[in-house]
XYZ file of C-alpha atoms in Angstrom:
384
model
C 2.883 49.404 43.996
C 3.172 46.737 41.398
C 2.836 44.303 43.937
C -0.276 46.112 45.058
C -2.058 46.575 41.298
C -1.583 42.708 40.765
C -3.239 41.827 43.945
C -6.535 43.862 42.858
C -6.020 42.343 39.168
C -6.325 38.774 40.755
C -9.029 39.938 43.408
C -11.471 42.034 40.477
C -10.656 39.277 37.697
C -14.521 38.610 38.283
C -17.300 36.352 38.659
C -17.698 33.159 36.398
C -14.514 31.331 35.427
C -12.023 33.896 35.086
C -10.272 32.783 38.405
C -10.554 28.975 37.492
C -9.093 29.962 33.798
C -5.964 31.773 35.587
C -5.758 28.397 37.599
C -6.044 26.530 34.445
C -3.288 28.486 32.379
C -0.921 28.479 35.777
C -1.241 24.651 35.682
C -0.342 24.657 32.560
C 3.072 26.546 32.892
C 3.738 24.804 35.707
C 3.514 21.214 33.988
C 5.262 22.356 31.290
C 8.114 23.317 33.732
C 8.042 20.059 35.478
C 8.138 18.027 32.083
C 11.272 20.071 30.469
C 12.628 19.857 33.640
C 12.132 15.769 33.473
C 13.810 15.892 30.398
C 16.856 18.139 31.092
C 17.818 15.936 34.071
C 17.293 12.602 31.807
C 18.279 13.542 28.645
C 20.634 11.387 27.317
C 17.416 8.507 28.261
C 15.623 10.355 24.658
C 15.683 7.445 22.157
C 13.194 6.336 19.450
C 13.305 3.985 17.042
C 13.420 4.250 13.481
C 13.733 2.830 9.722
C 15.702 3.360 6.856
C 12.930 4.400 3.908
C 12.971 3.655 0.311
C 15.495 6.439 -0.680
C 18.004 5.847 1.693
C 17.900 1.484 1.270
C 18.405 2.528 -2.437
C 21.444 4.712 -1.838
C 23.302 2.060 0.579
C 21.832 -0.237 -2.393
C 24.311 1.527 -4.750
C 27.023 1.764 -2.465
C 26.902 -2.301 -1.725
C 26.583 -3.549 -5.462
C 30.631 -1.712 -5.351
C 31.661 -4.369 -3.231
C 31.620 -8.021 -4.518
C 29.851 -10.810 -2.486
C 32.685 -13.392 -2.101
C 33.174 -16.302 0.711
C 35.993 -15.654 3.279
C 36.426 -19.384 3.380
C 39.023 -18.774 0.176
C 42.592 -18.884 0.229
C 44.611 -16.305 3.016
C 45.348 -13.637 0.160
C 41.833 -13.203 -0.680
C 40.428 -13.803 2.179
C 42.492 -11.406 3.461
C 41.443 -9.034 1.034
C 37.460 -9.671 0.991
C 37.849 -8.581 4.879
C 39.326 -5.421 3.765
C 36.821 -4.659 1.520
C 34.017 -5.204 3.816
C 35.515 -3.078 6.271
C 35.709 -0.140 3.637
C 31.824 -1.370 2.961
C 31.336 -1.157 6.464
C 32.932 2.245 7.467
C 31.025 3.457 3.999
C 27.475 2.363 5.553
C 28.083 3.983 9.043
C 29.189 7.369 7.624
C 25.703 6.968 5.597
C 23.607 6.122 8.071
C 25.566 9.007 10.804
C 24.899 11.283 8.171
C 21.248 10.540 7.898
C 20.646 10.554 11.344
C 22.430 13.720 12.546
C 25.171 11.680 14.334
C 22.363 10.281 16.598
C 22.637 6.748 16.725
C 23.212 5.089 19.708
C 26.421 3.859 20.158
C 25.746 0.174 21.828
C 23.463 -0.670 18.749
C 25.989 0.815 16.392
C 28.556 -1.693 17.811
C 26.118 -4.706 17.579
C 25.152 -3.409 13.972
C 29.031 -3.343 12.528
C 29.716 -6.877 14.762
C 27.039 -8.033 12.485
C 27.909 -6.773 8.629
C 31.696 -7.275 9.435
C 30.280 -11.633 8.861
C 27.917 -10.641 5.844
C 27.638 -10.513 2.211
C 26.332 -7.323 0.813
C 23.189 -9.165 -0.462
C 23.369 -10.220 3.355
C 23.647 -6.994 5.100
C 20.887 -4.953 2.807
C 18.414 -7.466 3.871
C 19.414 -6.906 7.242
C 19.977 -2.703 7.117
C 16.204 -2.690 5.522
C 14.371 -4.555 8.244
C 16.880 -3.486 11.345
C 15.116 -0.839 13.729
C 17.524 2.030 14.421
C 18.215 3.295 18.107
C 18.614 7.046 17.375
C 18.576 9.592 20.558
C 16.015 11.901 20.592
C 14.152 15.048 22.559
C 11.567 12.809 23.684
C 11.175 9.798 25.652
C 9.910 7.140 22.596
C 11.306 3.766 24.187
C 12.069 2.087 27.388
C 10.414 2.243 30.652
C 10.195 6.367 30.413
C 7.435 5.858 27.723
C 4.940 5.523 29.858
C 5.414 9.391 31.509
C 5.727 10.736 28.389
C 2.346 9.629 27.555
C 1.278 10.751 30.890
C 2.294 14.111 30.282
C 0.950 14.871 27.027
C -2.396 13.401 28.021
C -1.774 16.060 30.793
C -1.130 19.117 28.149
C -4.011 17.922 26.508
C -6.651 17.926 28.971
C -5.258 21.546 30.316
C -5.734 23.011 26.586
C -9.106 21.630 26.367
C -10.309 23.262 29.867
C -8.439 26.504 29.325
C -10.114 26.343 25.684
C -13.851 25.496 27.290
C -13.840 28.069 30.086
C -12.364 30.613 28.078
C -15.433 30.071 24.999
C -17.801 30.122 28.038
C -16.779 33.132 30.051
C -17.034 34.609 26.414
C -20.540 33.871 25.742
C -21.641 34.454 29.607
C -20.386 37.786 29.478
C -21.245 38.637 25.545
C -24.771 36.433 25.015
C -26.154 36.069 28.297
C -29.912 35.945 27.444
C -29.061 33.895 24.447
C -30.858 30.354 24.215
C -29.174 27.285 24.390
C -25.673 29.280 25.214
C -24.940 27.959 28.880
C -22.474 30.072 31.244
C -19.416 28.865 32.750
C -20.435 26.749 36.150
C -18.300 26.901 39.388
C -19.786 22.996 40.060
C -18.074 21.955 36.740
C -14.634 22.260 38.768
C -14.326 19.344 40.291
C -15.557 17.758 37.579
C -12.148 19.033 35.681
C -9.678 18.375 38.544
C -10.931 14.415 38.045
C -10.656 14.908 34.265
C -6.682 15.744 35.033
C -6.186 12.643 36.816
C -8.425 10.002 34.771
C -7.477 11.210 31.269
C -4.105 9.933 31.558
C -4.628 7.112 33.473
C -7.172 6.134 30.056
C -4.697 6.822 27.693
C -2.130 5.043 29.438
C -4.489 1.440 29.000
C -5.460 2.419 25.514
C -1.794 2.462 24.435
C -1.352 -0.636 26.521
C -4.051 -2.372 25.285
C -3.619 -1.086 21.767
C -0.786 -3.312 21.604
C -1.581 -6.235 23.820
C -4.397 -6.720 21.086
C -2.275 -6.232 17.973
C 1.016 -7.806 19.137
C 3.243 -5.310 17.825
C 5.791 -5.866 20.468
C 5.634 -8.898 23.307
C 7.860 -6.497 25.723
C 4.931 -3.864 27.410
C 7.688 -2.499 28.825
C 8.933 -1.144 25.514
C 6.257 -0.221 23.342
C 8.492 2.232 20.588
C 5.880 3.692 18.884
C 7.687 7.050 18.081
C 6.213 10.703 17.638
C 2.240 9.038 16.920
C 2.432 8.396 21.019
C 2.807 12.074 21.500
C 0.039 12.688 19.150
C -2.348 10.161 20.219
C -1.544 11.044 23.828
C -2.511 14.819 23.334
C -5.557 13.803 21.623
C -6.893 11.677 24.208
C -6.430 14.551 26.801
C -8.269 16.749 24.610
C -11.110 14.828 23.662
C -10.890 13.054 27.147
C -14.979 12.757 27.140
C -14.836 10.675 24.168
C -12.359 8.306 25.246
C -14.802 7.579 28.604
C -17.506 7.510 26.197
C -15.315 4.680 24.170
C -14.241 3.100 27.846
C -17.482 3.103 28.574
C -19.129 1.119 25.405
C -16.153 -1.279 25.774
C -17.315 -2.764 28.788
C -20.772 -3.887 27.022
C -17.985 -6.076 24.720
C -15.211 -7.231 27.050
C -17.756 -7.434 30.291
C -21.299 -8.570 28.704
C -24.156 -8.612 31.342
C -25.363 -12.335 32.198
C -28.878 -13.620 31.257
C -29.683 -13.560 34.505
C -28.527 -10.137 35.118
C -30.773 -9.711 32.159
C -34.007 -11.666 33.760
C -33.404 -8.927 37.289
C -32.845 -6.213 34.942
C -36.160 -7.176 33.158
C -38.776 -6.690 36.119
C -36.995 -2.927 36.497
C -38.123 0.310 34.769
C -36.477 0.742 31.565
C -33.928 3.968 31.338
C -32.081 4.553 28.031
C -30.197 7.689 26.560
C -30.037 9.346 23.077
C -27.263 11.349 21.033
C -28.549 13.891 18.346
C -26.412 15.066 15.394
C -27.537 18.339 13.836
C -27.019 18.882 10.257
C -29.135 21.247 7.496
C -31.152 18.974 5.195
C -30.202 17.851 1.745
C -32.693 20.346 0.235
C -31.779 23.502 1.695
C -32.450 25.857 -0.544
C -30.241 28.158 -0.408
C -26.492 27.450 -0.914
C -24.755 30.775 0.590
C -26.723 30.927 3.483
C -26.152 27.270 4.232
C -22.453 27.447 4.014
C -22.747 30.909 6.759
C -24.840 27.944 8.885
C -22.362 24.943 9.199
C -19.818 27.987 9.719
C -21.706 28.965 12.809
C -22.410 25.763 13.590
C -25.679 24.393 15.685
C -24.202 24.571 19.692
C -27.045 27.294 20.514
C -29.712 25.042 19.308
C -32.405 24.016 21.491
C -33.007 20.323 21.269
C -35.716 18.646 23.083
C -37.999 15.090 23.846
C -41.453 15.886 23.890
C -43.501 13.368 25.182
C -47.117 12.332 24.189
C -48.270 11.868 27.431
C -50.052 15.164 28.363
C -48.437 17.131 31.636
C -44.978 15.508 31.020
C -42.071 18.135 30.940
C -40.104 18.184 28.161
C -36.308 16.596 28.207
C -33.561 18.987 26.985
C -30.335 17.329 25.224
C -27.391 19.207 25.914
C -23.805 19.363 24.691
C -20.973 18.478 26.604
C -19.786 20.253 29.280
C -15.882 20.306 28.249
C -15.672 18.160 25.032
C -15.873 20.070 21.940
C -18.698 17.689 20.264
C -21.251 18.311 18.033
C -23.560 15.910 19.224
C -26.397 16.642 21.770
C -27.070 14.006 24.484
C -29.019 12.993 27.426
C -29.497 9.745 29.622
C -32.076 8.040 31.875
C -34.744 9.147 29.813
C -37.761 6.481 30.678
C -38.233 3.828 27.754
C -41.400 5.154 25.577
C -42.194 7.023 22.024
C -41.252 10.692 22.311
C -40.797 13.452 19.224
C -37.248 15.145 18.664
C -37.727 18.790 18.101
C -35.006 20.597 17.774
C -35.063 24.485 16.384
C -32.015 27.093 15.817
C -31.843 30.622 15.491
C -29.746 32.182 12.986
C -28.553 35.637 12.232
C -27.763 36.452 9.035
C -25.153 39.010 7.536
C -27.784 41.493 7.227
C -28.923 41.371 10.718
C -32.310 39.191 9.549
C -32.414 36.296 11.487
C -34.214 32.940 10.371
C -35.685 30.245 12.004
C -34.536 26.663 11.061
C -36.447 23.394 12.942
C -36.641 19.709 12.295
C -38.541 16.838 13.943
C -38.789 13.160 14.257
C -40.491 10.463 15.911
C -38.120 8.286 18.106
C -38.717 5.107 20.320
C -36.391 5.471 23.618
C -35.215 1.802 24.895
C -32.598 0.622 27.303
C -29.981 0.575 24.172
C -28.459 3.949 23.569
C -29.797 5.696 20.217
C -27.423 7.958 17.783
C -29.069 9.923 15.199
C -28.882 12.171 12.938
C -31.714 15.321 12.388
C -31.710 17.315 9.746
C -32.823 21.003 10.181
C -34.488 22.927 7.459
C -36.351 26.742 7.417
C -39.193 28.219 8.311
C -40.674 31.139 7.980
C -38.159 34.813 8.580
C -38.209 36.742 11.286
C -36.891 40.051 11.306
């Protein structure tokens, strides 16, 4: 019976994305699964690095000034006795550092690290304990060649979360605001699109990190690119916003793969196509505070944004967000080079059911470049 009942729940979940949001949300779980599962089998692998900060260096500070700073090249007694001391010193700093670090530090480095202060002054050994890089173990996988999947997978969460978000805001309005303007329902042809987005995203964010520190040299070994808890972070992000990273991908060929001039000269004798992104925001002299703030709150992803071109009999171009990014910028491309107006208008309801019509204009010149804007919107007259 149970069996049964879930069966007709899959088979009624309905039309639109409701099936492809299940799919979405299953995926999810199911990498999730996979990636604990990574890390239950690996993890003693889990290291980052870290450093000691200000507090702590000024704590072992006090603990070294104890212990005097003499040569072991002295006679046998005090030699004898300097070694002593240091080994006190010594046994002193790794209880410190254990007890900062949970009893996390890995054990080759903490080897190499006493080898080291056992032939060192205390002056000697802070300089070295406040620029040495501590090998602590750790949940995730911050160092070494395992790096790499860890990025993978976050970029992975990320760009699952952003889908399941998308679909689920546009079942909502498809179902809720269906004859509302500008609103667009969920479309079954966006799918593939998001099975590609899974298997790019990462790939990007993989070369970003890579490249990130080919350019600024932080660390000659690729291999081991330590760059602790901001990979997860930066990783997630770039699955989430993964339209804006090929946005980024894509501008950065202009700079590290420039067309030739006589690429340019072919390019020349062919129609010119450029493309545009609009920002919406409410102009400087709004007048009226309260219902400005309700506005941005709202925000301007049901306006209707349009090129309208001089030439009579022409059909107007609509901008439109997109598809799966959360943006706020309205775009469109191969639009033919020429002098069009921006119109865009947005209709608002207000708390008491009123709604008001806001608009704003501009004259633009389209060109093979891409053009970023800003309009401002600003009211006209009620409706009610």
């Amino acid at each position: 019976m149970l069996i049964t009942n879930f069966k007709n729940f899959i088979k009624n979940l309905g039309k639109g994305g409701a099936r492809w949001q299940l799919t979405l949300c299953l995926s999810l779980i199911l990498v999730v699964a996979i990636y604990l599962y990574c890390h239950s089998v690996t993890m003693n692998e889990g290291r980052e690095h870290v450093q000691l900060n200000k507090e702590q260096l000024s704590t072992i500070k006090i603990y070294l000034d104890a212990y005097p700073d003499k040569n072991v090249n002295e006679n046998e007694t005090e030699a004898s006795h300097t070694l002593i001391l240091r080994s006190e010193r010594n046994n002193l700093i790794l209880v410190l550092l254990k007890s900062y670090y949970d009893n996390q530090l890995d054990s080759l480095q903490e080897i190499q690290m006493m080898t080291i202060l056992e032939k060192t002054t205390s002056n000697a050994a802070f300089n070295y304990l406040s620029q040495i890089r501590l090998l602590i173990k750790s949940t995730f996988w911050l160092t070494g060649k395992y790096v790499y999947l860890e990025a993978f997978f976050w970029s992975l969460f990320g760009v699952l979360v952003s889908l399941i978000y998308y679909v689920s805001i546009a079942n909502s309005k498809s179902q809720e605001t269906q004859t509302t303007e500008g609103i667009r329902s969920f479309d079954p042809n966006e799918v593939p699109g998001h099975i590609a987005k899974m298997l790019y995203a990462p790939a990007c964010t993989i070369v970003l990190i890579l490249g990130y520190h080919f350019i600024s040299g932080v660390n000659e070994n690729m291999v081991d690119i330590s760059v602790n808890k901001g990979l997860i972070v930066f990783s997630f992000i770039c699955g989430f916003y993964s339209g804006r990273v090929m946005k980024f991908m894509d501008r950065l060929k202009d700079l590290l793969l420039p067309i030739s001039s006589k690429d340019d000269n072919v390019k020349s004798t062919e129609p010119a196509f450029g493309s545009i992104d609009v920002t919406l925001k409410l102009s400087s002299t709004f007048p009226d505070k309260e219902l400005a703030a309700d506005i941005i709150e709202a925000g301007f992803n049901s306006a209707d944004v349009k090129l309208i071109s001089p030439i009579e009999g022409k059909e107007p171009i609509l901008l439109l967000l997109p598809e799966d990014d959360q943006a706020v910028s309205f775009s469109a491309s191969n639009i033919p080079a020429g002098e069009y107006n921006l119109v865009a208008t947005l209709l608002h309801r207000k708390s008491d059911d009123n709604i008001i019509n806001l608009i704003g204009s501009k004259s633009i010149e389209i060109s093979s470049t891409k053009l970023e804007l800003e309009l401002e919107l600003n009211l006209t007259e009620a409706v009610g």
